Amino acid sequence: MAGQGGTDTVSDTLLPYAVSAAKRARTVVVKVRRRVERMNTVPTLGGGVHPRALLAPVHLSVLGGRTLNVAVPFAGDRAGLAAARLELARGSRRMSVDLTAEPWQDGGLLLTATVPLRHAGYPEGGSRGLVLDSGLWRFSVVTTDTGGRETRSGLAAAPFGNADGPTLANPVSRASGAVFRVVRSVDNRAMLKVSAPAHQAELTGLDLRWDRITVHGRVIAPRHPHGEYAAQIVRRGSAGGLPVRPVWDGDTFSFDVPLDAMIAGQRVQRTWEVQLQAGRTRLRLARRLTHVRHPKQVYRTPYRIVALADGSLARVHAHLTAAGALAVACAAFGTDEDA
């Protein structure tokens, strides 16, 4: 009995700490939820002066950065439904896609659609999908009964998930760099925010060979002719850089990293970054068209021993930084500055 009493005493001592920890955890969860809601709320109204009752979607998201997925329960008479479509409106412009009626729980219907999204200013080829320009688009579900009468209803905003996790909640389109993001208005309506791609240099490939390192990339939303973009390797902490001549194929380019000039016999490891420059514009070569939240932790590369043209050896580590930028750490082989 004495032993059990001692256990109860310990439990009573730890109980306030456990309660306090649980309160702090709940506070953190609430703060994160509110932060996510603020990030995904736009300061505009989503409907007209006399809004109808909003439909609550079962699912509403943009997957892979450019595929809209929607599922909405149909509350009306199942037998009286002749057609349904999802409509997106911005000003006087309207785009629509047919909704498919599928059996759902309790004998009801679920209206679903999966459609590719494309930015009007940056075509990706093909004719399928909705072509949208930048701005806020309002969602509506339009149903037609067997008598030909249409009913239009707005979509309520779906709950937003956690902002943390290994993948981004709103990744960019890997085809064009445009961003299609489901947001909510201040009156709690679901809307689609379309943003044009940013001017950037995207890393598309990295060949690690025994005698060279070859970089592959492309320019997203170019503002200059491709021939005006020059590449250079810039050492951290230094204002100057080593010029590199990229080989262009359309909007893509490639070049070998000039390891000989970067090392120049130095046995001290230095880190370099790759840039594209056109006029006064400088673009860091980086991998940003991805759904990965922490690219440095996912896209990991090994150290390599590379044979240089003069017969010497170099220890090279081409890797991504926390921001996704390409960095190359290198030194003559045999240094003590190993990572």
mmCIF file of C-alpha atoms in Angstrom:
data_model
loop_
_atom_site.group_PDB
_atom_site.id
_atom_site.type_symbol
_atom_site.label_atom_id
_atom_site.label_comp_id
_atom_site.label_asym_id
_atom_site.label_seq_id
_atom_site.Cartn_x
_atom_site.Cartn_y
_atom_site.Cartn_z
ATOM 1 C CA MET A 1 0.000 0.000 0.000
ATOM 2 C CA ALA A 2 2.887 2.317 0.748
ATOM 3 C CA GLY A 3 4.298 1.738 -2.723
ATOM 4 C CA GLN A 4 0.989 2.572 -4.354
ATOM 5 C CA GLY A 5 0.673 5.702 -2.245
ATOM 6 C CA GLY A 6 4.090 6.807 -3.451
ATOM 7 C CA THR A 7 2.995 6.304 -7.055
ATOM 8 C CA ASP A 8 -0.110 8.404 -6.459
ATOM 9 C CA THR A 9 2.068 11.155 -4.996
ATOM 10 C CA VAL A 10 4.295 11.178 -8.069
ATOM 11 C CA SER A 11 1.254 11.229 -10.362
ATOM 12 C CA ASP A 12 -0.252 14.145 -8.458
ATOM 13 C CA THR A 13 3.037 15.999 -8.781
ATOM 14 C CA LEU A 14 3.264 15.510 -12.549
ATOM 15 C CA LEU A 15 -0.415 16.170 -13.256
ATOM 16 C CA PRO A 16 -0.158 20.015 -13.337
ATOM 17 C CA TYR A 17 2.742 19.771 -15.804
ATOM 18 C CA ALA A 18 0.754 17.420 -18.054
ATOM 19 C CA VAL A 19 -2.278 19.727 -17.978
ATOM 20 C CA SER A 20 -0.076 22.730 -18.764
ATOM 21 C CA ALA A 21 1.576 20.891 -21.681
ATOM 22 C CA ALA A 22 -1.830 19.920 -23.099
ATOM 23 C CA LYS A 23 -3.017 23.542 -22.909
ATOM 24 C CA ARG A 24 0.110 24.753 -24.699
ATOM 25 C CA ALA A 25 -0.358 22.126 -27.413
ATOM 26 C CA ARG A 26 -3.980 23.205 -27.947
ATOM 27 C CA THR A 27 -2.887 26.855 -28.120
ATOM 28 C CA VAL A 28 -0.284 26.050 -30.770
ATOM 29 C CA VAL A 29 -2.833 24.099 -32.838
ATOM 30 C CA VAL A 30 -5.315 26.988 -32.698
ATOM 31 C CA LYS A 31 -2.637 29.520 -33.690
ATOM 32 C CA VAL A 32 -1.527 27.384 -36.636
ATOM 33 C CA ARG A 33 -5.122 26.910 -37.785
ATOM 34 C CA ARG A 34 -5.784 30.652 -37.606
ATOM 35 C CA ARG A 35 -2.557 31.414 -39.461
ATOM 36 C CA VAL A 36 -3.518 28.999 -42.251
ATOM 37 C CA GLU A 37 -6.974 30.556 -42.488
ATOM 38 C CA ARG A 38 -5.504 34.070 -42.731
ATOM 39 C CA MET A 39 -3.075 32.968 -45.445
ATOM 40 C CA ASN A 40 -5.935 31.510 -47.487
ATOM 41 C CA THR A 41 -8.479 34.317 -47.015
ATOM 42 C CA VAL A 42 -8.723 37.098 -49.593
ATOM 43 C CA PRO A 43 -10.219 40.522 -48.704
ATOM 44 C CA THR A 44 -13.118 40.351 -51.134
ATOM 45 C CA LEU A 45 -16.704 39.165 -51.295
ATOM 46 C CA GLY A 46 -17.335 35.962 -53.173
ATOM 47 C CA GLY A 47 -20.921 36.465 -54.269
ATOM 48 C CA GLY A 48 -23.617 38.924 -55.274
ATOM 49 C CA VAL A 49 -25.968 41.069 -53.227
ATOM 50 C CA HIS A 50 -28.546 38.313 -52.730
ATOM 51 C CA PRO A 51 -26.561 35.086 -52.308
ATOM 52 C CA ARG A 52 -28.247 31.716 -52.360
ATOM 53 C CA ALA A 53 -27.534 29.027 -49.811
ATOM 54 C CA LEU A 54 -23.979 27.767 -50.231
ATOM 55 C CA LEU A 55 -23.172 24.165 -51.037
ATOM 56 C CA ALA A 56 -20.567 22.550 -48.806
ATOM 57 C CA PRO A 57 -18.102 20.561 -50.949
ATOM 58 C CA VAL A 58 -16.941 17.155 -49.798
ATOM 59 C CA HIS A 59 -13.642 17.834 -51.553
ATOM 60 C CA LEU A 60 -12.144 20.885 -53.241
ATOM 61 C CA SER A 61 -8.452 21.118 -54.047
ATOM 62 C CA VAL A 62 -5.821 21.634 -56.719
ATOM 63 C CA LEU A 63 -3.607 18.552 -56.905
ATOM 64 C CA GLY A 64 -0.148 18.591 -58.397
ATOM 65 C CA GLY A 65 -0.330 22.343 -58.827
ATOM 66 C CA ARG A 66 -2.636 22.252 -61.871
ATOM 67 C CA THR A 67 -5.486 19.702 -61.523
ATOM 68 C CA LEU A 68 -8.751 20.890 -60.001
ATOM 69 C CA ASN A 69 -10.709 18.253 -58.079
ATOM 70 C CA VAL A 70 -14.194 18.938 -56.778
ATOM 71 C CA ALA A 71 -16.933 16.802 -55.227
ATOM 72 C CA VAL A 72 -20.247 18.376 -54.153
ATOM 73 C CA PRO A 73 -23.342 16.607 -52.759
ATOM 74 C CA PHE A 74 -26.543 17.160 -54.752
ATOM 75 C CA ALA A 75 -29.338 18.106 -52.376
ATOM 76 C CA GLY A 76 -32.214 18.098 -54.867
ATOM 77 C CA ASP A 77 -34.390 15.398 -56.387
ATOM 78 C CA ARG A 78 -32.157 12.760 -57.911
ATOM 79 C CA ALA A 79 -34.661 11.828 -60.587
ATOM 80 C CA GLY A 80 -35.155 15.444 -61.614
ATOM 81 C CA LEU A 81 -31.494 16.189 -62.373
ATOM 82 C CA ALA A 82 -30.803 16.471 -66.102
ATOM 83 C CA ALA A 83 -27.330 18.095 -66.119
ATOM 84 C CA ALA A 84 -24.847 19.845 -63.865
ATOM 85 C CA ARG A 85 -21.764 21.947 -64.419
ATOM 86 C CA LEU A 86 -19.094 23.716 -62.390
ATOM 87 C CA GLU A 87 -18.707 27.346 -63.363
ATOM 88 C CA LEU A 88 -15.817 29.714 -62.656
ATOM 89 C CA ALA A 89 -16.479 33.429 -63.130
ATOM 90 C CA ARG A 90 -14.233 36.483 -63.076
ATOM 91 C CA GLY A 91 -15.888 39.737 -64.059
ATOM 92 C CA SER A 92 -17.791 39.074 -67.273
ATOM 93 C CA ARG A 93 -15.738 35.966 -68.105
ATOM 94 C CA ARG A 94 -17.201 32.532 -67.397
ATOM 95 C CA MET A 95 -15.598 29.125 -67.791
ATOM 96 C CA SER A 96 -17.369 25.862 -67.084
ATOM 97 C CA VAL A 97 -16.848 22.121 -66.979
ATOM 98 C CA ASP A 98 -19.447 19.352 -66.801
ATOM 99 C CA LEU A 99 -20.029 17.640 -63.470
ATOM 100 C CA THR A 100 -20.511 13.879 -63.323
ATOM 101 C CA ALA A 101 -23.268 12.493 -61.088
ATOM 102 C CA GLU A 102 -22.118 9.526 -59.011
ATOM 103 C CA PRO A 103 -24.023 7.430 -56.443
ATOM 104 C CA TRP A 104 -23.408 8.557 -52.892
ATOM 105 C CA GLN A 105 -24.493 7.709 -49.386
ATOM 106 C CA ASP A 106 -28.161 7.300 -48.463
ATOM 107 C CA GLY A 107 -29.132 7.053 -52.121
ATOM 108 C CA GLY A 108 -27.988 10.568 -52.934
ATOM 109 C CA LEU A 109 -25.765 11.909 -55.696
ATOM 110 C CA LEU A 110 -22.281 13.340 -55.634
ATOM 111 C CA LEU A 111 -21.340 15.810 -58.381
ATOM 112 C CA THR A 112 -17.661 15.445 -59.279
ATOM 113 C CA ALA A 113 -15.144 16.830 -61.744
ATOM 114 C CA THR A 114 -11.414 16.543 -62.360
ATOM 115 C CA VAL A 115 -10.048 19.071 -64.831
ATOM 116 C CA PRO A 116 -6.585 20.388 -65.772
ATOM 117 C CA LEU A 117 -5.897 24.073 -65.228
ATOM 118 C CA ARG A 118 -3.777 26.250 -67.521
ATOM 119 C CA HIS A 119 -2.741 29.883 -67.367
ATOM 120 C CA ALA A 120 -3.916 31.946 -70.331
ATOM 121 C CA GLY A 121 -0.622 33.820 -70.663
ATOM 122 C CA TYR A 122 1.589 30.728 -70.518
ATOM 123 C CA PRO A 123 0.121 27.946 -72.671
ATOM 124 C CA GLU A 124 1.380 24.425 -72.081
ATOM 125 C CA GLY A 125 0.026 22.822 -75.221
ATOM 126 C CA GLY A 126 -3.047 20.675 -75.608
ATOM 127 C CA SER A 127 -6.686 21.710 -75.661
ATOM 128 C CA ARG A 128 -8.071 20.030 -72.531
ATOM 129 C CA GLY A 129 -8.851 21.874 -69.333
ATOM 130 C CA LEU A 130 -9.761 25.371 -68.215
ATOM 131 C CA VAL A 131 -7.636 28.263 -69.478
ATOM 132 C CA LEU A 132 -7.700 31.030 -66.856
ATOM 133 C CA ASP A 133 -5.979 34.379 -66.576
ATOM 134 C CA SER A 134 -4.606 35.869 -63.354
ATOM 135 C CA GLY A 135 -7.066 36.969 -60.685
ATOM 136 C CA LEU A 136 -9.819 35.654 -58.424
ATOM 137 C CA TRP A 137 -12.425 33.274 -59.860
ATOM 138 C CA ARG A 138 -15.734 32.519 -58.138
ATOM 139 C CA PHE A 139 -17.068 28.951 -57.990
ATOM 140 C CA SER A 140 -20.696 28.138 -58.799
ATOM 141 C CA VAL A 141 -22.572 24.882 -59.285
ATOM 142 C CA VAL A 142 -25.292 25.133 -61.938
ATOM 143 C CA THR A 143 -27.853 22.333 -62.085
ATOM 144 C CA THR A 144 -30.527 21.858 -64.749
ATOM 145 C CA ASP A 145 -33.710 19.887 -64.055
ATOM 146 C CA THR A 146 -35.697 17.863 -66.555
ATOM 147 C CA GLY A 147 -37.879 20.900 -67.254
ATOM 148 C CA GLY A 148 -34.890 22.972 -68.352
ATOM 149 C CA ARG A 149 -34.803 25.231 -65.276
ATOM 150 C CA GLU A 150 -31.358 26.179 -63.979
ATOM 151 C CA THR A 151 -30.369 26.618 -60.334
ATOM 152 C CA ARG A 152 -27.119 28.349 -59.455
ATOM 153 C CA SER A 153 -25.425 27.919 -56.058
ATOM 154 C CA GLY A 154 -22.108 29.095 -54.698
ATOM 155 C CA LEU A 155 -19.570 26.864 -52.970
ATOM 156 C CA ALA A 156 -18.714 27.281 -49.310
ATOM 157 C CA ALA A 157 -15.040 27.285 -48.396
ATOM 158 C CA ALA A 158 -13.719 23.898 -47.352
ATOM 159 C CA PRO A 159 -11.641 23.610 -44.156
ATOM 160 C CA PHE A 160 -7.947 24.176 -44.787
ATOM 161 C CA GLY A 161 -5.425 21.607 -43.653
ATOM 162 C CA ASN A 162 -2.289 22.048 -41.598
ATOM 163 C CA ALA A 163 0.407 24.330 -43.032
ATOM 164 C CA ASP A 164 3.148 21.910 -41.994
ATOM 165 C CA GLY A 165 4.080 18.561 -43.473
ATOM 166 C CA PRO A 166 6.496 17.192 -46.076
ATOM 167 C CA THR A 167 4.599 18.602 -49.058
ATOM 168 C CA LEU A 168 3.281 22.044 -49.930
ATOM 169 C CA ALA A 169 -0.440 22.649 -49.697
ATOM 170 C CA ASN A 170 -0.353 24.853 -52.813
ATOM 171 C CA PRO A 171 2.504 23.797 -55.084
ATOM 172 C CA VAL A 172 3.163 25.587 -58.353
ATOM 173 C CA SER A 173 2.399 24.045 -61.716
ATOM 174 C CA ARG A 174 5.520 22.188 -62.779
ATOM 175 C CA ALA A 175 4.608 22.717 -66.427
ATOM 176 C CA SER A 176 4.300 26.517 -66.458
ATOM 177 C CA GLY A 177 5.198 27.813 -62.998
ATOM 178 C CA ALA A 178 1.721 29.332 -62.550
ATOM 179 C CA VAL A 179 -0.042 29.043 -59.190
ATOM 180 C CA PHE A 180 -3.658 27.873 -58.847
ATOM 181 C CA ARG A 181 -4.728 28.173 -55.209
ATOM 182 C CA VAL A 182 -8.103 27.531 -53.574
ATOM 183 C CA VAL A 183 -8.861 30.392 -51.166
ATOM 184 C CA ARG A 184 -11.887 31.701 -49.329
ATOM 185 C CA SER A 185 -13.527 35.123 -49.364
ATOM 186 C CA VAL A 186 -14.408 37.086 -46.252
ATOM 187 C CA ASP A 187 -18.004 35.860 -46.610
ATOM 188 C CA ASN A 188 -16.726 32.244 -46.530
ATOM 189 C CA ARG A 189 -17.088 31.393 -50.212
ATOM 190 C CA ALA A 190 -14.639 29.203 -52.079
ATOM 191 C CA MET A 191 -12.636 30.965 -54.777
ATOM 192 C CA LEU A 192 -9.700 30.140 -57.022
ATOM 193 C CA LYS A 193 -6.741 32.515 -57.045
ATOM 194 C CA VAL A 194 -4.682 32.325 -60.241
ATOM 195 C CA SER A 195 -1.186 33.840 -60.318
ATOM 196 C CA ALA A 196 1.185 34.104 -63.254
ATOM 197 C CA PRO A 197 4.558 32.347 -62.961
ATOM 198 C CA ALA A 198 7.491 34.263 -61.531
ATOM 199 C CA HIS A 199 10.518 35.045 -63.669
ATOM 200 C CA GLN A 200 13.012 32.388 -62.575
ATOM 201 C CA ALA A 201 15.664 29.889 -63.594
ATOM 202 C CA GLU A 202 14.562 26.336 -62.810
ATOM 203 C CA LEU A 203 16.996 23.483 -62.234
ATOM 204 C CA THR A 204 15.694 20.492 -64.193
ATOM 205 C CA GLY A 205 18.609 18.059 -63.997
ATOM 206 C CA LEU A 206 22.067 17.454 -62.588
ATOM 207 C CA ASP A 207 24.461 14.910 -64.126
ATOM 208 C CA LEU A 208 27.184 13.771 -61.722
ATOM 209 C CA ARG A 209 29.939 12.035 -63.701
ATOM 210 C CA TRP A 210 33.478 10.961 -62.950
ATOM 211 C CA ASP A 211 34.984 13.738 -65.105
ATOM 212 C CA ARG A 212 32.390 16.530 -65.021
ATOM 213 C CA ILE A 213 29.171 17.910 -63.567
ATOM 214 C CA THR A 214 26.552 19.028 -66.064
ATOM 215 C CA VAL A 215 23.705 21.351 -65.137
ATOM 216 C CA HIS A 216 20.348 21.361 -66.957
ATOM 217 C CA GLY A 217 17.751 24.089 -66.543
ATOM 218 C CA ARG A 218 15.064 26.215 -68.121
ATOM 219 C CA VAL A 219 13.907 29.815 -67.894
ATOM 220 C CA ILE A 220 10.375 30.287 -66.586
ATOM 221 C CA ALA A 221 8.399 33.317 -67.818
ATOM 222 C CA PRO A 222 11.379 34.778 -69.729
ATOM 223 C CA ARG A 223 11.591 38.556 -70.142
ATOM 224 C CA HIS A 224 14.483 38.553 -72.595
ATOM 225 C CA PRO A 225 15.438 36.505 -75.645
ATOM 226 C CA HIS A 226 17.189 33.327 -74.532
ATOM 227 C CA GLY A 227 20.439 34.361 -76.184
ATOM 228 C CA GLU A 228 20.674 37.363 -73.824
ATOM 229 C CA TYR A 229 20.891 35.175 -70.718
ATOM 230 C CA ALA A 230 24.472 34.574 -69.594
ATOM 231 C CA ALA A 231 25.444 32.066 -66.917
ATOM 232 C CA GLN A 232 28.039 32.539 -64.219
ATOM 233 C CA ILE A 233 29.332 30.718 -61.155
ATOM 234 C CA VAL A 234 29.591 33.044 -58.139
ATOM 235 C CA ARG A 235 31.600 32.177 -55.022
ATOM 236 C CA ARG A 236 29.920 32.949 -51.734
ATOM 237 C CA GLY A 237 31.365 36.042 -50.132
ATOM 238 C CA SER A 238 32.754 37.285 -53.441
ATOM 239 C CA ALA A 239 31.360 39.898 -55.814
ATOM 240 C CA GLY A 240 32.887 38.430 -58.963
ATOM 241 C CA GLY A 241 31.982 35.290 -60.861
ATOM 242 C CA LEU A 242 33.181 32.853 -63.492
ATOM 243 C CA PRO A 243 31.372 33.205 -66.835
ATOM 244 C CA VAL A 244 29.926 30.067 -68.413
ATOM 245 C CA ARG A 245 28.477 29.718 -71.906
ATOM 246 C CA PRO A 246 25.174 27.816 -71.784
ATOM 247 C CA VAL A 247 23.982 25.725 -74.720
ATOM 248 C CA TRP A 248 20.356 26.563 -75.506
ATOM 249 C CA ASP A 249 17.641 24.309 -76.881
ATOM 250 C CA GLY A 250 14.450 26.346 -76.952
ATOM 251 C CA ASP A 251 13.858 27.602 -73.412
ATOM 252 C CA THR A 252 16.125 24.939 -71.887
ATOM 253 C CA PHE A 253 19.881 25.147 -71.409
ATOM 254 C CA SER A 254 22.805 23.090 -70.160
ATOM 255 C CA PHE A 255 26.496 23.594 -69.374
ATOM 256 C CA ASP A 256 29.379 21.922 -67.557
ATOM 257 C CA VAL A 257 30.394 23.391 -64.208
ATOM 258 C CA PRO A 258 33.942 24.888 -64.610
ATOM 259 C CA LEU A 259 35.532 22.939 -61.770
ATOM 260 C CA ASP A 260 39.100 23.620 -62.960
ATOM 261 C CA ALA A 261 38.678 27.391 -62.574
ATOM 262 C CA MET A 262 36.654 27.081 -59.375
ATOM 263 C CA ILE A 263 39.311 25.006 -57.606
ATOM 264 C CA ALA A 264 42.497 26.365 -59.239
ATOM 265 C CA GLY A 265 44.637 24.088 -57.086
ATOM 266 C CA GLN A 266 43.130 25.359 -53.825
ATOM 267 C CA ARG A 267 42.952 22.806 -51.026
ATOM 268 C CA VAL A 268 40.337 24.839 -49.159
ATOM 269 C CA GLN A 269 36.712 23.981 -49.783
ATOM 270 C CA ARG A 270 34.657 26.844 -51.199
ATOM 271 C CA THR A 271 30.968 27.044 -52.073
ATOM 272 C CA TRP A 272 29.674 28.473 -55.321
ATOM 273 C CA GLU A 273 26.211 29.331 -56.632
ATOM 274 C CA VAL A 274 24.906 29.276 -60.202
ATOM 275 C CA GLN A 275 23.192 32.325 -61.686
ATOM 276 C CA LEU A 276 21.649 33.456 -64.941
ATOM 277 C CA GLN A 277 21.935 37.117 -65.830
ATOM 278 C CA ALA A 278 20.220 39.276 -68.446
ATOM 279 C CA GLY A 279 20.810 42.998 -68.186
ATOM 280 C CA ARG A 280 20.428 43.922 -64.523
ATOM 281 C CA THR A 281 18.345 40.846 -63.746
ATOM 282 C CA ARG A 282 20.040 38.007 -61.876
ATOM 283 C CA LEU A 283 18.330 34.681 -61.347
ATOM 284 C CA ARG A 284 19.600 31.986 -59.023
ATOM 285 C CA LEU A 285 19.343 28.547 -60.530
ATOM 286 C CA ALA A 286 17.056 26.636 -58.171
ATOM 287 C CA ARG A 287 14.515 23.862 -57.979
ATOM 288 C CA ARG A 288 11.233 25.557 -57.101
ATOM 289 C CA LEU A 289 8.677 23.822 -59.321
ATOM 290 C CA THR A 290 8.139 21.033 -56.830
ATOM 291 C CA HIS A 291 5.617 20.006 -54.193
ATOM 292 C CA VAL A 292 8.380 19.262 -51.657
ATOM 293 C CA ARG A 293 8.454 21.628 -48.676
ATOM 294 C CA HIS A 294 12.119 21.041 -47.739
ATOM 295 C CA PRO A 295 14.076 20.267 -50.953
ATOM 296 C CA LYS A 296 17.439 20.118 -49.180
ATOM 297 C CA GLN A 297 16.242 17.197 -47.069
ATOM 298 C CA VAL A 298 14.666 15.294 -49.962
ATOM 299 C CA TYR A 299 16.922 15.899 -52.974
ATOM 300 C CA ARG A 300 20.156 14.698 -51.420
ATOM 301 C CA THR A 301 23.317 14.215 -53.477
ATOM 302 C CA PRO A 302 26.604 12.491 -52.553
ATOM 303 C CA TYR A 303 30.127 13.838 -52.561
ATOM 304 C CA ARG A 304 31.949 12.831 -55.725
ATOM 305 C CA ILE A 305 35.609 12.527 -56.707
ATOM 306 C CA VAL A 306 35.982 14.183 -60.119
ATOM 307 C CA ALA A 307 39.015 13.899 -62.402
ATOM 308 C CA LEU A 308 39.941 17.311 -63.832
ATOM 309 C CA ALA A 309 41.405 17.980 -67.273
ATOM 310 C CA ASP A 310 44.959 18.424 -65.909
ATOM 311 C CA GLY A 311 44.882 14.996 -64.279
ATOM 312 C CA SER A 312 44.291 16.224 -60.704
ATOM 313 C CA LEU A 313 41.348 15.157 -58.558
ATOM 314 C CA ALA A 314 38.678 17.221 -56.852
ATOM 315 C CA ARG A 315 36.129 16.455 -54.177
ATOM 316 C CA VAL A 316 32.818 17.987 -55.222
ATOM 317 C CA HIS A 317 29.395 18.261 -53.623
ATOM 318 C CA ALA A 318 26.660 19.674 -55.858
ATOM 319 C CA HIS A 319 23.565 20.094 -53.688
ATOM 320 C CA LEU A 320 20.454 22.126 -52.985
ATOM 321 C CA THR A 321 20.244 24.722 -50.235
ATOM 322 C CA ALA A 322 17.291 25.029 -47.851
ATOM 323 C CA ALA A 323 15.703 27.460 -50.327
ATOM 324 C CA GLY A 324 16.187 25.023 -53.213
ATOM 325 C CA ALA A 325 19.063 26.913 -54.884
ATOM 326 C CA LEU A 326 21.878 24.952 -56.521
ATOM 327 C CA ALA A 327 25.226 25.207 -54.697
ATOM 328 C CA VAL A 328 28.538 23.523 -55.522
ATOM 329 C CA ALA A 329 31.125 22.950 -52.780
ATOM 330 C CA CYS A 330 34.518 21.832 -54.094
ATOM 331 C CA ALA A 331 38.214 21.605 -53.258
ATOM 332 C CA ALA A 332 41.307 19.815 -54.487
ATOM 333 C CA PHE A 333 41.243 16.188 -53.385
ATOM 334 C CA GLY A 334 42.883 15.494 -50.037
ATOM 335 C CA THR A 335 41.706 18.519 -48.107
ATOM 336 C CA ASP A 336 40.736 18.320 -44.458
ATOM 337 C CA GLU A 337 37.643 20.468 -44.959
ATOM 338 C CA ASP A 338 35.353 17.518 -45.594
ATOM 339 C CA ALA A 339 31.705 17.752 -44.618
#
